[in-house]
Tab-separated table of N, CA and C and ligand atoms in Angstrom:
chain	number	residue	atom	x	y	z
Y	500	UNK	N	14.902	38.891	-21.998
Y	500	UNK	CA	13.960	37.767	-21.944
Y	500	UNK	C	14.381	36.692	-22.949
Y	501	UNK	N	14.026	35.439	-22.624
Y	501	UNK	CA	14.448	34.351	-23.492
Y	501	UNK	C	13.278	33.756	-24.286
Y	502	UNK	N	12.182	34.496	-24.424
Y	502	UNK	CA	11.062	33.982	-25.210
Y	502	UNK	C	10.111	33.143	-24.394
Y	503	UNK	N	9.089	32.641	-25.059
Y	503	UNK	CA	8.033	31.925	-24.327
Y	503	UNK	C	8.468	30.518	-23.935
Y	504	UNK	N	7.804	29.971	-22.922
Y	504	UNK	CA	8.045	28.580	-22.501
Y	504	UNK	C	7.808	27.645	-23.672
Y	505	UNK	N	8.595	26.562	-23.703
Y	505	UNK	CA	8.441	25.617	-24.810
Y	505	UNK	C	7.762	24.316	-24.365
Y	506	UNK	N	7.744	24.069	-23.039
Y	506	UNK	CA	7.250	22.754	-22.602
Y	506	UNK	C	5.821	22.814	-22.063
Y	507	UNK	N	5.054	23.791	-22.565
Y	507	UNK	CA	3.651	23.854	-22.129
Y	507	UNK	C	2.874	22.677	-22.714
Y	508	UNK	N	1.785	22.278	-22.037
Y	508	UNK	CA	1.025	21.113	-22.505
Y	508	UNK	C	0.155	21.484	-23.707
Y	509	UNK	N	-0.093	20.483	-24.553
Y	509	UNK	CA	-0.910	20.702	-25.756
Y	509	UNK	C	-2.388	20.767	-25.365
Y	510	UNK	N	-3.240	21.181	-26.293
Y	510	UNK	CA	-4.693	21.178	-26.026
Y	510	UNK	C	-5.155	19.772	-25.649
Y	511	UNK	N	-4.705	18.759	-26.413
Y	511	UNK	CA	-5.154	17.392	-26.130
Y	511	UNK	C	-4.695	16.928	-24.742
Y	512	UNK	N	-3.448	17.242	-24.395
Y	512	UNK	CA	-2.968	16.863	-23.057
Y	512	UNK	C	-3.787	17.579	-21.977
Y	513	UNK	N	-4.069	18.839	-22.220
Y	513	UNK	CA	-4.839	19.645	-21.265
Y	513	UNK	C	-6.226	19.041	-21.046
Y	514	UNK	N	-6.951	18.784	-22.127
Y	514	UNK	CA	-8.337	18.325	-21.974
Y	514	UNK	C	-8.420	16.874	-21.504
Y	515	UNK	N	-7.517	16.022	-21.983
Y	515	UNK	CA	-7.540	14.650	-21.474
Y	515	UNK	C	-7.057	14.641	-20.018
Y	516	UNK	N	-6.135	15.521	-19.703
Y	516	UNK	CA	-5.670	15.642	-18.317
Y	516	UNK	C	-6.808	16.041	-17.388
Y	517	UNK	N	-7.623	16.987	-17.843
Y	517	UNK	CA	-8.775	17.423	-17.038
Y	517	UNK	C	-9.776	16.265	-16.902
Y	518	UNK	N	-9.993	15.528	-17.989
Y	518	UNK	CA	-10.905	14.373	-17.922
Y	518	UNK	C	-10.380	13.354	-16.906
Y	519	UNK	N	-9.084	13.055	-16.978
Y	519	UNK	CA	-8.510	12.056	-16.057
Y	519	UNK	C	-8.561	12.544	-14.610
Y	520	UNK	N	-8.318	13.830	-14.416
Y	520	UNK	CA	-8.391	14.385	-13.056
Y	520	UNK	C	-9.825	14.289	-12.523
Y	521	UNK	N	-10.808	14.557	-13.381
Y	521	UNK	CA	-12.211	14.447	-12.964
Y	521	UNK	C	-12.518	13.025	-12.520
Y	522	UNK	N	-11.959	12.039	-13.262
Y	522	UNK	CA	-12.191	10.642	-12.903
Y	522	UNK	C	-11.697	10.304	-11.498
Y	523	UNK	N	-10.737	11.073	-11.009
Y	523	UNK	CA	-10.196	10.807	-9.662
Y	523	UNK	C	-11.223	11.108	-8.574
Y	524	UNK	N	-12.331	11.748	-8.931
Y	524	UNK	CA	-13.402	12.008	-7.958
Y	524	UNK	C	-14.320	10.794	-7.800
Y	525	UNK	N	-14.211	9.824	-8.724
Y	525	UNK	CA	-15.138	8.696	-8.699
Y	525	UNK	C	-14.913	7.811	-7.476
Y	526	UNK	N	-16.006	7.297	-6.926
Y	526	UNK	CA	-15.914	6.372	-5.778
Y	526	UNK	C	-15.944	4.930	-6.238
Y	527	UNK	N	-16.081	4.698	-7.546
Y	527	UNK	CA	-16.139	3.330	-8.062
Y	527	UNK	C	-14.800	2.654	-7.796
Y	528	UNK	N	-14.795	1.520	-7.062
Y	528	UNK	CA	-13.516	0.899	-6.707
Y	528	UNK	C	-12.792	0.244	-7.883
Y	529	UNK	N	-13.516	-0.104	-8.955
Y	529	UNK	CA	-12.823	-0.804	-10.049
Y	529	UNK	C	-12.517	0.081	-11.249
Y	530	UNK	N	-13.439	0.922	-11.657
Y	530	UNK	CA	-13.187	1.734	-12.854
Y	530	UNK	C	-13.601	3.179	-12.592
Y	531	UNK	N	-12.636	4.077	-12.676
Y	531	UNK	CA	-12.915	5.508	-12.498
Y	531	UNK	C	-12.832	6.154	-13.886
Y	532	UNK	N	-13.915	6.804	-14.290
Y	532	UNK	CA	-13.962	7.404	-15.628
Y	532	UNK	C	-14.188	8.909	-15.482
Y	533	UNK	N	-13.460	9.674	-16.291
Y	533	UNK	CA	-13.627	11.133	-16.278
Y	533	UNK	C	-13.863	11.644	-17.682
Y	534	UNK	N	-14.543	12.794	-17.756
Y	534	UNK	CA	-14.949	13.340	-19.049
Y	534	UNK	C	-14.834	14.864	-19.026
Y	535	UNK	N	-14.481	15.416	-20.166
Y	535	UNK	CA	-14.364	16.871	-20.291
Y	535	UNK	C	-14.943	17.265	-21.659
Y	536	UNK	N	-15.908	18.166	-21.666
Y	536	UNK	CA	-16.528	18.603	-22.921
Y	536	UNK	C	-15.990	19.988	-23.273
Y	537	UNK	N	-15.633	20.145	-24.533
Y	537	UNK	CA	-14.903	21.327	-24.983
Y	537	UNK	C	-15.597	21.940	-26.200
Y	538	UNK	N	-15.649	23.259	-26.257
Y	538	UNK	CA	-16.278	23.937	-27.397
Y	538	UNK	C	-15.355	23.868	-28.622
Y	539	UNK	N	-15.906	24.169	-29.804
Y	539	UNK	CA	-15.051	24.143	-31.004
Y	539	UNK	C	-13.863	25.096	-30.891
Y	540	UNK	N	-13.983	26.162	-30.085
Y	540	UNK	CA	-12.848	27.075	-29.926
Y	540	UNK	C	-12.096	26.835	-28.602
Y	541	UNK	N	-12.099	25.575	-28.178
Y	541	UNK	CA	-11.246	25.118	-27.074
Y	541	UNK	C	-11.533	25.745	-25.716
Y	542	UNK	N	-12.795	25.946	-25.430
Y	542	UNK	CA	-13.171	26.370	-24.065
Y	542	UNK	C	-13.827	25.184	-23.360
Y	543	UNK	N	-13.448	24.961	-22.106
Y	543	UNK	CA	-14.045	23.853	-21.357
Y	543	UNK	C	-15.476	24.227	-20.981
Y	544	UNK	N	-16.420	23.349	-21.384
Y	544	UNK	CA	-17.832	23.621	-21.144
Y	544	UNK	C	-18.373	22.846	-19.953
Y	545	UNK	N	-17.845	21.643	-19.748
Y	545	UNK	CA	-18.383	20.824	-18.667
Y	545	UNK	C	-17.442	19.658	-18.375
Y	546	UNK	N	-17.648	19.067	-17.205
Y	546	UNK	CA	-16.841	17.912	-16.789
Y	546	UNK	C	-17.733	16.935	-16.042
Y	547	UNK	N	-17.298	15.716	-15.926
Y	547	UNK	CA	-18.076	14.743	-15.162
Y	547	UNK	C	-17.260	13.510	-14.852
Y	548	UNK	N	-17.772	12.726	-13.941
Y	548	UNK	CA	-17.165	11.426	-13.606
Y	548	UNK	C	-18.275	10.467	-13.212
Y	549	UNK	N	-17.972	9.177	-13.194
Y	549	UNK	CA	-19.012	8.206	-12.881
Y	549	UNK	C	-19.308	8.188	-11.388
Y	550	UNK	N	-20.589	8.279	-11.086
Y	550	UNK	CA	-20.999	8.313	-9.683
Y	550	UNK	C	-22.500	8.168	-9.565
Y	551	UNK	N	-22.943	8.183	-8.345
Y	551	UNK	CA	-24.369	8.020	-8.086
Y	551	UNK	C	-25.131	9.319	-8.340
Y	552	UNK	N	-26.435	9.201	-8.632
Y	552	UNK	CA	-27.234	10.426	-8.809
Y	552	UNK	C	-27.253	11.250	-7.514
Y	553	UNK	N	-27.451	12.530	-7.690
Y	553	UNK	CA	-27.556	13.443	-6.552
Y	553	UNK	C	-28.539	12.903	-5.497
Y	554	UNK	N	-28.178	12.953	-4.239
Y	554	UNK	CA	-29.080	12.501	-3.186
Y	554	UNK	C	-28.953	11.023	-2.864
Y	555	UNK	N	-28.253	10.259	-3.694
Y	555	UNK	CA	-28.050	8.829	-3.429
Y	555	UNK	C	-26.671	8.671	-2.787
Y	556	UNK	N	-26.661	8.166	-1.580
Y	556	UNK	CA	-25.415	8.152	-0.805
Y	556	UNK	C	-24.402	7.131	-1.328
Y	557	UNK	N	-23.160	7.598	-1.502
Y	557	UNK	CA	-22.036	6.730	-1.904
Y	557	UNK	C	-21.816	5.597	-0.907
Y	558	UNK	N	-22.256	5.823	0.325
Y	558	UNK	CA	-22.009	4.834	1.377
Y	558	UNK	C	-23.165	3.846	1.517
Y	559	UNK	N	-24.310	4.167	0.963
Y	559	UNK	CA	-25.469	3.285	1.125
Y	559	UNK	C	-25.745	2.422	-0.103
Y	560	UNK	N	-25.386	2.911	-1.280
Y	560	UNK	CA	-25.643	2.134	-2.492
Y	560	UNK	C	-24.467	1.196	-2.759
Y	561	UNK	N	-24.735	0.074	-3.451
Y	561	UNK	CA	-23.664	-0.918	-3.640
Y	561	UNK	C	-22.656	-0.511	-4.716
Y	562	UNK	N	-21.428	-1.032	-4.585
Y	562	UNK	CA	-20.386	-0.846	-5.604
Y	562	UNK	C	-19.971	-2.187	-6.191
Y	563	UNK	N	-20.774	-3.239	-5.921
Y	563	UNK	CA	-20.436	-4.581	-6.432
Y	563	UNK	C	-20.585	-4.631	-7.944
Y	564	UNK	N	-19.859	-5.564	-8.559
Y	564	UNK	CA	-19.953	-5.787	-10.010
Y	564	UNK	C	-20.839	-6.975	-10.339
Y	565	UNK	N	-20.987	-7.897	-9.376
Y	565	UNK	CA	-21.710	-9.146	-9.636
Y	565	UNK	C	-22.738	-9.414	-8.549
Y	566	UNK	N	-23.640	-10.362	-8.872
Y	566	UNK	CA	-24.663	-10.754	-7.903
Y	566	UNK	C	-26.024	-10.253	-8.334
Y	567	UNK	N	-26.933	-10.203	-7.396
Y	567	UNK	CA	-28.278	-9.677	-7.649
Y	567	UNK	C	-28.148	-8.291	-8.290
Y	568	UNK	N	-28.713	-8.107	-9.488
Y	568	UNK	CA	-28.536	-6.816	-10.175
Y	568	UNK	C	-28.858	-5.600	-9.300
Y	569	UNK	N	-29.840	-5.747	-8.440
Y	569	UNK	CA	-30.206	-4.603	-7.588
Y	569	UNK	C	-29.156	-4.330	-6.513
Y	570	UNK	N	-28.239	-5.284	-6.359
Y	570	UNK	CA	-27.141	-5.081	-5.398
Y	570	UNK	C	-25.832	-4.784	-6.116
Y	571	UNK	N	-25.913	-4.397	-7.393
Y	571	UNK	CA	-24.702	-3.996	-8.123
Y	571	UNK	C	-24.764	-2.499	-8.428
Y	572	UNK	N	-23.593	-1.957	-8.775
Y	572	UNK	CA	-23.505	-0.523	-9.108
Y	572	UNK	C	-24.164	-0.195	-10.443
Y	573	UNK	N	-24.286	-1.220	-11.318
Y	573	UNK	CA	-24.656	-0.925	-12.708
Y	573	UNK	C	-26.020	-0.271	-12.865
Y	574	UNK	N	-26.938	-0.627	-11.992
Y	574	UNK	CA	-28.285	-0.048	-12.151
Y	574	UNK	C	-28.392	1.353	-11.546
Y	575	UNK	N	-27.371	1.799	-10.840
Y	575	UNK	CA	-27.472	3.087	-10.146
Y	575	UNK	C	-26.511	4.165	-10.669
Y	576	UNK	N	-25.378	3.733	-11.204
Y	576	UNK	CA	-24.329	4.717	-11.524
Y	576	UNK	C	-24.671	5.561	-12.747
Y	577	UNK	N	-24.387	6.845	-12.659
Y	577	UNK	CA	-24.464	7.741	-13.820
Y	577	UNK	C	-23.063	7.804	-14.424
Y	578	UNK	N	-22.962	7.520	-15.709
Y	578	UNK	CA	-21.643	7.498	-16.353
Y	578	UNK	C	-21.078	8.915	-16.486
Y	579	UNK	N	-19.771	8.975	-16.601
Y	579	UNK	CA	-19.085	10.274	-16.631
Y	579	UNK	C	-19.578	11.156	-17.788
Y	580	UNK	N	-19.807	10.548	-18.935
Y	580	UNK	CA	-20.202	11.324	-20.124
Y	580	UNK	C	-21.590	11.928	-19.924
Y	581	UNK	N	-22.511	11.100	-19.395
Y	581	UNK	CA	-23.871	11.619	-19.164
Y	581	UNK	C	-23.832	12.700	-18.093
Y	582	UNK	N	-23.034	12.485	-17.045
Y	582	UNK	CA	-22.909	13.517	-16.011
Y	582	UNK	C	-22.393	14.819	-16.606
Y	583	UNK	N	-21.392	14.719	-17.481
Y	583	UNK	CA	-20.833	15.941	-18.081
Y	583	UNK	C	-21.883	16.641	-18.948
Y	584	UNK	N	-22.658	15.870	-19.692
Y	584	UNK	CA	-23.711	16.473	-20.527
Y	584	UNK	C	-24.761	17.129	-19.628
Y	585	UNK	N	-25.168	16.413	-18.577
Y	585	UNK	CA	-26.212	16.942	-17.690
Y	585	UNK	C	-25.710	18.115	-16.847
Y	586	UNK	N	-24.418	18.123	-16.563
Y	586	UNK	CA	-23.839	19.215	-15.759
Y	586	UNK	C	-23.755	20.523	-16.539
Y	587	UNK	N	-23.834	20.428	-17.875
Y	587	UNK	CA	-23.690	21.643	-18.689
Y	587	UNK	C	-24.941	22.502	-18.559
Y	588	UNK	N	-24.756	23.723	-18.132
Y	588	UNK	CA	-25.918	24.585	-17.917
Y	588	UNK	C	-26.089	25.632	-18.996
Y	589	UNK	N	-25.260	25.566	-20.030
Y	589	UNK	CA	-25.193	26.698	-20.950
Y	589	UNK	C	-25.991	26.613	-22.225
Y	590	UNK	N	-26.851	25.627	-22.405
Y	590	UNK	CA	-27.619	25.539	-23.648
Y	590	UNK	C	-27.117	24.445	-24.562
Y	591	UNK	N	-26.744	24.815	-25.786
Y	591	UNK	CA	-26.426	23.794	-26.792
Y	591	UNK	C	-24.972	23.313	-26.719
Y	592	UNK	N	-24.792	22.017	-26.979
Y	592	UNK	CA	-23.442	21.442	-27.089
Y	592	UNK	C	-23.114	21.146	-28.554
Y	593	UNK	N	-23.866	21.746	-29.460
Y	593	UNK	CA	-23.697	21.502	-30.897
Y	593	UNK	C	-22.239	21.767	-31.319
Y	594	UNK	N	-21.636	20.786	-31.961
Y	594	UNK	CA	-20.273	20.946	-32.479
Y	594	UNK	C	-19.173	20.752	-31.457
Y	595	UNK	N	-19.551	20.392	-30.210
Y	595	UNK	CA	-18.530	20.255	-29.163
Y	595	UNK	C	-17.725	18.968	-29.330
Y	596	UNK	N	-16.586	18.921	-28.599
Y	596	UNK	CA	-15.738	17.723	-28.548
Y	596	UNK	C	-15.839	17.142	-27.136
Y	597	UNK	N	-15.747	15.839	-27.041
Y	597	UNK	CA	-15.840	15.189	-25.725
Y	597	UNK	C	-14.593	14.339	-25.506
Y	598	UNK	N	-13.853	14.657	-24.452
Y	598	UNK	CA	-12.684	13.866	-24.059
Y	598	UNK	C	-13.114	12.945	-22.924
Y	599	UNK	N	-12.798	11.667	-23.050
Y	599	UNK	CA	-13.224	10.718	-22.014
Y	599	UNK	C	-12.147	9.648	-21.841
Y	600	UNK	N	-11.981	9.201	-20.591
Y	600	UNK	CA	-10.897	8.250	-20.328
Y	600	UNK	C	-11.256	6.814	-20.723
Y	601	UNK	N	-12.546	6.535	-21.018
Y	601	UNK	CA	-12.955	5.186	-21.438
Y	601	UNK	C	-14.023	5.324	-22.524
Y	602	UNK	N	-13.933	4.502	-23.554
Y	602	UNK	CA	-14.857	4.637	-24.695
Y	602	UNK	C	-16.318	4.596	-24.225
Y	603	UNK	N	-17.162	5.465	-24.746
Y	603	UNK	CA	-18.554	5.553	-24.276
Y	603	UNK	C	-19.379	4.283	-24.528
Y	604	UNK	N	-20.241	3.971	-23.584
Y	604	UNK	CA	-21.196	2.859	-23.743
Y	604	UNK	C	-22.319	3.297	-24.695
Y	605	UNK	N	-23.190	2.376	-25.041
Y	605	UNK	CA	-24.266	2.688	-26.000
Y	605	UNK	C	-25.251	3.720	-25.462
Y	606	UNK	N	-25.502	3.704	-24.152
Y	606	UNK	CA	-26.453	4.687	-23.602
Y	606	UNK	C	-25.854	6.092	-23.656
Y	607	UNK	N	-24.593	6.206	-23.307
Y	607	UNK	CA	-23.945	7.527	-23.382
Y	607	UNK	C	-23.794	7.955	-24.839
Y	608	UNK	N	-23.549	6.987	-25.731
Y	608	UNK	CA	-23.415	7.331	-27.156
Y	608	UNK	C	-24.695	8.000	-27.653
Y	609	UNK	N	-25.844	7.474	-27.234
Y	609	UNK	CA	-27.119	8.083	-27.647
Y	609	UNK	C	-27.197	9.528	-27.160
Y	610	UNK	N	-26.825	9.735	-25.901
Y	610	UNK	CA	-26.887	11.095	-25.332
Y	610	UNK	C	-25.886	12.026	-26.025
Y	611	UNK	N	-24.714	11.495	-26.364
Y	611	UNK	CA	-23.682	12.295	-27.047
Y	611	UNK	C	-24.211	12.744	-28.412
Y	612	UNK	N	-24.788	11.807	-29.141
Y	612	UNK	CA	-25.316	12.132	-30.478
Y	612	UNK	C	-26.450	13.150	-30.365
Y	613	UNK	N	-27.374	12.888	-29.464
Y	613	UNK	CA	-28.551	13.769	-29.353
Y	613	UNK	C	-28.199	15.177	-28.870
Y	614	UNK	N	-27.078	15.304	-28.155
Y	614	UNK	CA	-26.720	16.630	-27.654
Y	614	UNK	C	-25.934	17.439	-28.693
Y	615	UNK	N	-25.589	16.830	-29.819
Y	615	UNK	CA	-24.918	17.588	-30.881
Y	615	UNK	C	-23.413	17.538	-30.841
Y	616	UNK	N	-22.849	16.763	-29.900
Y	616	UNK	CA	-21.378	16.599	-29.839
Y	616	UNK	C	-20.927	15.887	-31.117
Y	617	UNK	N	-19.819	16.375	-31.695
Y	617	UNK	CA	-19.429	15.870	-33.015
Y	617	UNK	C	-18.118	15.086	-33.003
Y	618	UNK	N	-17.408	15.103	-31.891
Y	618	UNK	CA	-16.112	14.404	-31.861
Y	618	UNK	C	-15.868	13.830	-30.472
Y	619	UNK	N	-15.417	12.583	-30.445
Y	619	UNK	CA	-15.099	11.909	-29.182
Y	619	UNK	C	-13.630	11.509	-29.211
Y	620	UNK	N	-12.897	11.929	-28.185
Y	620	UNK	CA	-11.493	11.555	-28.051
Y	620	UNK	C	-11.412	10.713	-26.772
Y	621	UNK	N	-11.015	9.455	-26.919
Y	621	UNK	CA	-11.032	8.545	-25.775
Y	621	UNK	C	-9.620	8.038	-25.505
Y	622	UNK	N	-9.401	7.591	-24.267
Y	622	UNK	CA	-8.092	7.025	-23.918
Y	622	UNK	C	-8.149	5.502	-24.002
Y	623	UNK	N	-8.832	4.877	-23.058
Y	623	UNK	CA	-8.864	3.414	-22.989
Y	623	UNK	C	-10.085	2.871	-23.757
Y	624	UNK	N	-9.935	1.674	-24.314
Y	624	UNK	CA	-11.073	1.035	-25.006
Y	624	UNK	C	-11.174	-0.417	-24.533
Y	625	UNK	N	-11.112	-0.601	-23.211
Y	625	UNK	CA	-10.991	-1.971	-22.676
Y	625	UNK	C	-12.245	-2.808	-22.871
Y	626	UNK	N	-13.367	-2.182	-23.201
Y	626	UNK	CA	-14.590	-2.964	-23.450
Y	626	UNK	C	-14.946	-2.977	-24.937
Y	627	UNK	N	-13.912	-2.856	-25.792
Y	627	UNK	CA	-14.123	-2.769	-27.248
Y	627	UNK	C	-14.907	-3.945	-27.815
Y	628	UNK	N	-14.783	-5.121	-27.197
Y	628	UNK	CA	-15.452	-6.310	-27.748
Y	628	UNK	C	-16.891	-6.461	-27.280
Y	629	UNK	N	-17.366	-5.585	-26.436
Y	629	UNK	CA	-18.731	-5.761	-25.902
Y	629	UNK	C	-19.770	-5.233	-26.886
Y	630	UNK	N	-20.980	-5.781	-26.794
Y	630	UNK	CA	-22.070	-5.310	-27.653
Y	630	UNK	C	-22.305	-3.816	-27.447
Y	631	UNK	N	-22.161	-3.366	-26.205
Y	631	UNK	CA	-22.409	-1.962	-25.897
Y	631	UNK	C	-21.491	-1.037	-26.705
Y	632	UNK	N	-20.203	-1.325	-26.689
Y	632	UNK	CA	-19.249	-0.452	-27.398
Y	632	UNK	C	-19.377	-0.635	-28.914
Y	633	UNK	N	-19.650	-1.874	-29.361
Y	633	UNK	CA	-19.858	-2.076	-30.799
Y	633	UNK	C	-21.067	-1.262	-31.270
Y	634	UNK	N	-22.123	-1.241	-30.440
Y	634	UNK	CA	-23.321	-0.454	-30.785
Y	634	UNK	C	-22.993	1.039	-30.802
Y	635	UNK	N	-22.173	1.489	-29.843
Y	635	UNK	CA	-21.767	2.907	-29.815
Y	635	UNK	C	-21.088	3.291	-31.122
Y	636	UNK	N	-20.155	2.438	-31.552
Y	636	UNK	CA	-19.384	2.758	-32.772
Y	636	UNK	C	-20.297	2.750	-33.996
Y	637	UNK	N	-21.228	1.820	-34.014
Y	637	UNK	CA	-22.198	1.749	-35.119
Y	637	UNK	C	-23.014	3.054	-35.176
Y	638	UNK	N	-23.486	3.486	-34.013
Y	638	UNK	CA	-24.297	4.729	-33.966
Y	638	UNK	C	-23.454	5.951	-34.317
Y	639	UNK	N	-22.248	6.031	-33.787
Y	639	UNK	CA	-21.372	7.179	-34.102
Y	639	UNK	C	-21.109	7.245	-35.611
Y	640	UNK	N	-20.843	6.078	-36.206
Y	640	UNK	CA	-20.564	6.051	-37.651
Y	640	UNK	C	-21.780	6.552	-38.435
Y	641	UNK	N	-22.964	6.086	-38.053
Y	641	UNK	CA	-24.182	6.490	-38.777
Y	641	UNK	C	-24.484	7.967	-38.578
Y	642	UNK	N	-24.239	8.450	-37.371
Y	642	UNK	CA	-24.619	9.824	-37.028
Y	642	UNK	C	-23.542	10.845	-37.384
Y	643	UNK	N	-22.393	10.374	-37.867
Y	643	UNK	CA	-21.326	11.308	-38.247
Y	643	UNK	C	-20.563	11.877	-37.065
Y	644	UNK	N	-20.550	11.134	-35.952
Y	644	UNK	CA	-19.713	11.552	-34.813
Y	644	UNK	C	-18.343	10.896	-34.988
Y	645	UNK	N	-17.314	11.717	-35.121
Y	645	UNK	CA	-15.957	11.186	-35.298
Y	645	UNK	C	-15.411	10.727	-33.941
Y	646	UNK	N	-14.611	9.677	-33.933
Y	646	UNK	CA	-13.973	9.257	-32.686
Y	646	UNK	C	-12.566	8.771	-32.983
Y	647	UNK	N	-11.665	9.102	-32.102
Y	647	UNK	CA	-10.300	8.597	-32.248
Y	647	UNK	C	-9.637	8.519	-30.887
Y	648	UNK	N	-8.641	7.656	-30.836
Y	648	UNK	CA	-7.961	7.438	-29.555
Y	648	UNK	C	-6.959	8.554	-29.291
Y	649	UNK	N	-6.902	8.955	-28.052
Y	649	UNK	CA	-5.909	9.941	-27.598
Y	649	UNK	C	-4.505	9.327	-27.711
Y	650	UNK	N	-3.572	10.090	-28.233
Y	650	UNK	CA	-2.180	9.610	-28.312
Y	650	UNK	C	-1.461	10.023	-27.037
Y	651	UNK	N	-1.180	9.046	-26.192
Y	651	UNK	CA	-0.466	9.369	-24.944
Y	651	UNK	C	0.927	9.876	-25.261
Y	652	UNK	N	1.325	10.919	-24.567
Y	652	UNK	CA	2.645	11.499	-24.817
Y	652	UNK	C	3.674	11.011	-23.803
Y	653	UNK	N	3.185	10.394	-22.729
Y	653	UNK	CA	4.091	9.924	-21.690
Y	653	UNK	C	4.500	11.011	-20.714
Y	654	UNK	N	3.999	12.220	-20.940
Y	654	UNK	CA	4.348	13.320	-20.045
Y	654	UNK	C	3.716	13.068	-18.665
Y	655	UNK	N	4.493	13.267	-17.627
Y	655	UNK	CA	3.963	13.102	-16.281
Y	655	UNK	C	3.909	14.466	-15.615
Y	656	UNK	N	2.780	14.740	-14.964
Y	656	UNK	CA	2.641	16.033	-14.300
Y	656	UNK	C	2.395	15.788	-12.824
Y	657	UNK	N	3.223	16.383	-11.997
Y	657	UNK	CA	3.043	16.217	-10.565
Y	657	UNK	C	2.419	17.498	-10.004
Y	658	UNK	N	1.355	17.322	-9.252
Y	658	UNK	CA	0.701	18.486	-8.660
Y	658	UNK	C	0.616	18.260	-7.151
Y	659	UNK	N	1.137	19.175	-6.389
Y	659	UNK	CA	1.041	19.038	-4.940
Y	659	UNK	C	-0.282	19.655	-4.489
Y	660	UNK	N	-1.089	18.868	-3.820
Y	660	UNK	CA	-2.418	19.351	-3.405
Y	660	UNK	C	-2.497	19.525	-1.906
O	834	LIG	N1	-17.606	5.083	-20.901
O	834	LIG	C1	-17.903	4.712	-19.639
O	834	LIG	C2	-17.924	3.377	-19.279
O	834	LIG	C3	-18.196	3.056	-17.963
O	834	LIG	N2	-18.454	4.028	-17.071
O	834	LIG	C4	-18.620	3.676	-15.666
O	834	LIG	C5	-19.723	2.792	-15.225
O	834	LIG	C6	-19.151	2.083	-14.028
O	834	LIG	O1	-19.199	2.938	-12.887
O	834	LIG	C7	-17.713	1.879	-14.423
O	834	LIG	C8	-17.454	0.571	-15.136
O	834	LIG	O2	-17.280	-0.413	-14.163
O	834	LIG	P1	-16.603	-1.839	-14.473
O	834	LIG	O3	-17.609	-2.657	-15.220
O	834	LIG	O4	-15.362	-1.596	-15.296
O	834	LIG	O5	-16.279	-2.379	-13.116
O	834	LIG	O6	-17.442	2.961	-15.290
O	834	LIG	C9	-18.429	5.346	-17.446
O	834	LIG	O7	-18.636	6.269	-16.623
O	834	LIG	N3	-18.187	5.666	-18.741
O	835	ZN	ZN1	-22.100	5.217	-20.544
């Protein structure tokens, strides 16, 4: 035998990879977000992506970004982070880590803090200048939730489905 494999993926690649794969389930035409919640000892606890609440049809509700607010996706969509928190059926998320492909908005930040998650690892921060994300960072700083950007490794993984 020649010893163990050397090119296995790291924990961060694994969990961010799972978050990104979850985002591929999103029907949002402009921004697909995925999330993966992990225990302190690196067990996957939950996953989520941005989509409509259960029972609300992807084909009947709007996906527009602009116009009459009631005809936009913003008032209906459940964000990936909230979905992942709500999807968790196991009790407490105290001390967990949350991997997400886009920095959390202020509403998700509140849910992250209240659920006991202590670390956020994000990929993209394209809305960094918005009041929502500035408020998230303010709340995370006050509440002691650490956050840092995922370091992309450039590794590409092809999966035949
Ligand atoms: N951290 C986030 C931020 C946004 N989302 C969702 C909400 C929308 O479905 C979409 C953003 O749409 P855009 O304004 O970029 O067209 O992403 C999320 O799930 N988590
Ligand atoms: Zn959100």
